[in-house]
Amino acid sequence: MAGTTQSTAAAAAATATPTGTRKRIFSGIQPSGHLTLGNYLGAMRRWVEEDQHRADALFCVVDMHALTVEHDPARVRRLTRQTATLLLAAGLDPRRCAVFVQSHVAEHARLSYLMECTASDGEMRRMIQYKEKVAREEARGRSVRLSLLTYPALMAADILAYGTDEVPVGDDQAQHMELTRDLAVRFNQRYGPVFTVPRAVHPQVAARVMDLRDPTSKMGKSNDDTGGIVYLLDEADVIRKKVMRAVTDSGGTGEVGYDREAQPGVANLLDVLAACTGGRPQVLAEEYTSYGALKKDTAEAVVEMLRPLRERHAELCADPAYVDEVLRAGAERARGLARPRVDAAYAAVGLMPPV
Ligand code: AMP
Ligand code: TRP
């Protein structure tokens, strides 16, 4: 019995809100491609403008997630650094939050295994992203890695290791977040209160930025056709060209209206313009009578929004030692936060503590 009491006490200590009443926020981004406007509007911008100021926040380049599909090791390594550099260029301030690389903190993989022991095979197979990615891998004649199926267990571990209260992500992560909550609740019911049950927070506008060429699918960094994807490091002229060529009307009304069903391409441009300028898409729709003018203004708004980010990125690239130091310190802090809770989880499930 003494053992049970002790592990429950350790678990309770690990669950306590870390810095008084400040919320703990965690989010992650994969280095599986160049970052897009979708990443920025759906997630990063909010991390920069709100989350790092109001909470105890950690932002992680989830490199292990990038190994769930066929990958080139050198490219993942390069993109990991680039992603971290872009997070800093976008305005994450290492004095306010931790920025680090997932594989530098062993607790993620340690806890992921316990999450695999908590989740069921069926609930993993129900994940929409899994089904979509299986279809994509099979279409390319590639085998499906087991880690693609267990991916949400690693994501849950990322989040739960830190006693996270809130996870700011784009809409596409809603299902993974529900699963993470289920796993936290189930684990706590089975073994005692080790984990905080986190909630997802999504942006009000542009929670799902759509591909400019195919506005029924999300702008994703690993889509094959890159013509509809605005990358954060695209040159201004490239951005203009992509936005001007955006698909706007399949119904053929020629009018600018905000209707995601009937005019997904136009609605997407209005969402992007609204997100860049702080307006409301429904109101903006009334200001335009032609697609051309809407596209032109949207292009300029995106170019202006991304300009400082590109400039800062160039500066940071010239100082890789600074980025290294940020990542080193971030990982150290993350390790210190995650280890007690993951140790408590190991003890709670019945694994003998190291002697
Ligand atoms: P990922 O690129 O899948 O690693 O996603 C990193 C973050 O960006 C997550 O919070 C995603 O929800 C968000 N995100 C990715 N693509 C989009 C998009 N097209 N629209 C809005 N948010 C997105
Ligand atoms: N699955 C997320 C995505 O594809 C990335 C991710 C991994 C993540 N672990 C996370 C996001 C933890 C938030 C919190 O976008």
Short mmCIF file of C-alpha atoms in Angstrom, two decimals, residues 5-204:
data_model
loop_
_atom_site.label_atom_id
_atom_site.label_comp_id
_atom_site.label_asym_id
_atom_site.label_seq_id
_atom_site.Cartn_x
_atom_site.Cartn_y
_atom_site.Cartn_z
CA THR A 5 0.25 6.10 -1.73
CA GLN A 6 3.68 7.23 -2.77
CA SER A 7 3.03 6.94 -6.47
CA THR A 8 -0.30 8.75 -6.11
CA ALA A 9 1.45 11.53 -4.21
CA ALA A 10 4.12 11.75 -6.89
CA ALA A 11 1.41 11.83 -9.51
CA ALA A 12 -0.47 14.58 -7.69
CA ALA A 13 2.70 16.65 -7.36
CA ALA A 14 3.38 16.18 -11.03
CA THR A 15 -0.15 17.27 -11.96
CA ALA A 16 -0.10 20.51 -9.98
CA THR A 17 -0.21 23.62 -12.16
CA PRO A 18 3.48 24.41 -12.59
CA THR A 19 3.78 28.15 -12.19
CA GLY A 20 0.97 29.26 -9.95
CA THR A 21 -2.15 29.98 -11.95
CA ARG A 22 -0.47 30.48 -15.31
CA LYS A 23 -1.77 28.13 -17.93
CA ARG A 24 0.55 25.67 -19.58
CA ILE A 25 0.42 25.71 -23.36
CA PHE A 26 2.05 23.25 -25.70
CA SER A 27 1.99 22.99 -29.47
CA GLY A 28 4.00 21.31 -32.16
CA ILE A 29 4.82 21.55 -35.82
CA GLN A 30 6.30 18.91 -38.09
CA PRO A 31 9.45 19.47 -40.12
CA SER A 32 7.95 17.49 -42.99
CA GLY A 33 8.07 20.31 -45.53
CA HIS A 34 8.49 24.05 -45.87
CA LEU A 35 6.10 25.95 -43.61
CA THR A 36 3.00 27.39 -45.24
CA LEU A 37 0.58 30.23 -44.83
CA GLY A 38 -1.77 27.62 -43.31
CA ASN A 39 0.75 26.87 -40.56
CA TYR A 40 1.17 30.57 -39.91
CA LEU A 41 -2.49 31.61 -39.82
CA GLY A 42 -3.78 28.39 -38.30
CA ALA A 43 -1.22 28.08 -35.53
CA MET A 44 2.04 30.05 -35.36
CA ARG A 45 0.66 33.55 -35.42
CA ARG A 46 -1.42 32.96 -32.36
CA TRP A 47 1.57 31.40 -30.55
CA VAL A 48 3.50 34.58 -31.23
CA GLU A 49 0.84 37.20 -30.64
CA GLU A 50 -1.04 35.69 -27.72
CA ASP A 51 0.09 32.42 -26.24
CA GLN A 52 3.69 33.23 -25.33
CA HIS A 53 2.50 36.36 -23.50
CA ARG A 54 -0.36 34.93 -21.51
CA ALA A 55 0.89 31.50 -20.54
CA ASP A 56 3.79 29.25 -19.73
CA ALA A 57 4.28 28.05 -23.28
CA LEU A 58 6.35 25.39 -25.05
CA PHE A 59 6.66 25.07 -28.82
CA CYS A 60 8.17 21.98 -30.30
CA VAL A 61 9.51 20.98 -33.71
CA VAL A 62 8.14 17.45 -33.73
CA ASP A 63 10.82 15.78 -35.81
CA MET A 64 9.92 12.24 -34.81
CA HIS A 65 6.49 12.73 -36.36
CA ALA A 66 8.21 13.45 -39.69
CA LEU A 67 9.50 9.86 -39.77
CA THR A 68 6.01 8.36 -40.02
CA VAL A 69 6.13 8.53 -43.81
CA GLU A 70 8.99 7.87 -46.21
CA HIS A 71 11.58 10.58 -45.62
CA ASP A 72 15.03 11.72 -46.59
CA PRO A 73 17.20 11.97 -43.44
CA ALA A 74 19.19 14.97 -44.68
CA ARG A 75 15.99 16.81 -45.57
CA VAL A 76 14.39 16.19 -42.18
CA ARG A 77 17.55 17.45 -40.49
CA ARG A 78 17.58 20.58 -42.66
CA LEU A 79 13.87 21.24 -42.22
CA THR A 80 14.10 20.81 -38.46
CA ARG A 81 16.57 23.67 -38.25
CA GLN A 82 14.61 25.72 -40.76
CA THR A 83 11.35 25.21 -38.89
CA ALA A 84 12.92 26.25 -35.59
CA THR A 85 14.49 29.28 -37.26
CA LEU A 86 11.13 30.26 -38.77
CA LEU A 87 9.40 29.99 -35.41
CA LEU A 88 11.90 32.47 -34.01
CA ALA A 89 11.67 34.65 -37.12
CA ALA A 90 7.88 34.75 -36.72
CA GLY A 91 8.42 36.21 -33.27
CA LEU A 92 8.58 33.45 -30.68
CA ASP A 93 10.78 34.94 -27.97
CA PRO A 94 12.97 32.45 -26.11
CA ARG A 95 12.80 34.69 -23.04
CA ARG A 96 9.05 34.10 -22.96
CA CYS A 97 8.66 30.50 -24.09
CA ALA A 98 10.61 27.32 -24.73
CA VAL A 99 11.38 26.39 -28.33
CA PHE A 100 12.89 22.94 -28.76
CA VAL A 101 13.18 19.80 -30.85
CA GLN A 102 11.11 16.76 -29.88
CA SER A 103 13.86 14.16 -30.29
CA HIS A 104 16.09 16.12 -27.90
CA VAL A 105 13.76 15.30 -25.03
CA ALA A 106 13.56 11.55 -24.47
CA GLU A 107 10.38 11.83 -22.40
CA HIS A 108 8.26 12.08 -25.55
CA ALA A 109 9.23 8.61 -26.74
CA ARG A 110 9.10 7.22 -23.20
CA LEU A 111 5.56 8.39 -22.65
CA SER A 112 4.45 7.49 -26.16
CA TYR A 113 4.83 3.83 -25.27
CA LEU A 114 2.49 4.18 -22.31
CA MET A 115 0.00 5.94 -24.57
CA GLU A 116 0.16 2.97 -26.96
CA CYS A 117 -0.69 0.81 -23.97
CA THR A 118 -3.65 3.07 -23.18
CA ALA A 119 -5.13 3.48 -26.68
CA SER A 120 -6.99 0.79 -28.58
CA ASP A 121 -6.17 -0.39 -32.06
CA GLY A 122 -9.68 0.52 -33.24
CA GLU A 123 -9.58 4.13 -32.12
CA MET A 124 -6.23 4.68 -33.85
CA ARG A 125 -7.57 3.25 -37.12
CA ARG A 126 -10.51 5.66 -37.03
CA MET A 127 -8.27 8.74 -37.37
CA ILE A 128 -9.11 10.65 -40.55
CA GLN A 129 -5.54 11.80 -41.05
CA TYR A 130 -4.35 8.19 -40.83
CA LYS A 131 -6.83 7.07 -43.47
CA GLU A 132 -5.89 9.96 -45.75
CA LYS A 133 -2.19 9.37 -45.38
CA VAL A 134 -2.56 5.62 -45.93
CA ALA A 135 -4.35 6.37 -49.19
CA ARG A 136 -1.59 8.77 -50.19
CA GLU A 137 1.25 6.40 -49.34
CA GLU A 138 -0.46 3.55 -51.18
CA ALA A 139 -1.09 5.73 -54.22
CA ARG A 140 2.65 6.37 -54.32
CA GLY A 141 3.33 2.65 -54.07
CA ARG A 142 4.89 2.97 -50.64
CA SER A 143 4.34 0.74 -47.64
CA VAL A 144 2.55 2.21 -44.64
CA ARG A 145 4.72 2.55 -41.57
CA LEU A 146 3.35 1.29 -38.27
CA SER A 147 4.29 4.65 -36.74
CA LEU A 148 1.71 6.30 -39.00
CA LEU A 149 -0.94 4.37 -37.10
CA THR A 150 0.52 5.05 -33.66
CA TYR A 151 1.25 8.73 -34.45
CA PRO A 152 -1.58 10.02 -32.19
CA ALA A 153 -0.03 8.18 -29.22
CA LEU A 154 3.17 10.16 -29.71
CA MET A 155 1.18 13.37 -30.12
CA ALA A 156 -0.74 12.65 -26.91
CA ALA A 157 2.58 12.02 -25.16
CA ASP A 158 3.95 15.36 -26.43
CA ILE A 159 1.03 17.15 -24.86
CA LEU A 160 0.42 15.16 -21.68
CA ALA A 161 4.08 15.05 -20.60
CA TYR A 162 3.86 18.76 -19.77
CA GLY A 163 0.58 18.93 -17.86
CA THR A 164 -0.71 21.00 -20.75
CA ASP A 165 -3.96 22.95 -20.30
CA GLU A 166 -4.32 24.31 -23.83
CA VAL A 167 -3.14 23.25 -27.26
CA PRO A 168 -3.40 25.95 -29.94
CA VAL A 169 -3.74 24.16 -33.30
CA GLY A 170 -5.55 24.43 -36.62
CA ASP A 171 -8.92 22.71 -37.13
CA ASP A 172 -7.36 19.68 -38.77
CA GLN A 173 -6.03 18.52 -35.38
CA ALA A 174 -9.43 18.41 -33.66
CA GLN A 175 -9.77 14.64 -33.89
CA HIS A 176 -6.25 14.00 -32.57
CA MET A 177 -7.02 16.35 -29.70
CA GLU A 178 -10.20 14.48 -28.78
CA LEU A 179 -8.21 11.27 -28.72
CA THR A 180 -5.56 12.89 -26.53
CA ARG A 181 -8.25 13.93 -24.06
CA ASP A 182 -9.74 10.43 -24.06
CA LEU A 183 -6.34 8.91 -23.37
CA ALA A 184 -5.67 11.30 -20.48
CA VAL A 185 -9.04 10.55 -18.89
CA ARG A 186 -8.68 6.79 -19.39
CA PHE A 187 -5.16 6.72 -17.98
CA ASN A 188 -6.19 8.74 -14.94
CA GLN A 189 -9.17 6.46 -14.30
CA ARG A 190 -7.06 3.35 -14.53
CA TYR A 191 -3.96 4.43 -12.67
CA GLY A 192 -4.65 7.62 -10.73
CA PRO A 193 -4.55 11.34 -11.53
CA VAL A 194 -1.29 11.76 -13.41
CA PHE A 195 -2.39 13.88 -16.39
CA THR A 196 -4.12 17.20 -16.92
CA VAL A 197 -6.87 16.84 -19.52
CA PRO A 198 -5.97 19.42 -22.20
CA ARG A 199 -8.26 21.29 -24.55
CA ALA A 200 -7.69 22.40 -28.13
CA VAL A 201 -7.99 26.06 -29.06
CA HIS A 202 -8.52 27.05 -32.69
CA PRO A 203 -8.24 30.49 -34.31
CA GLN A 204 -11.50 32.36 -35.04
#
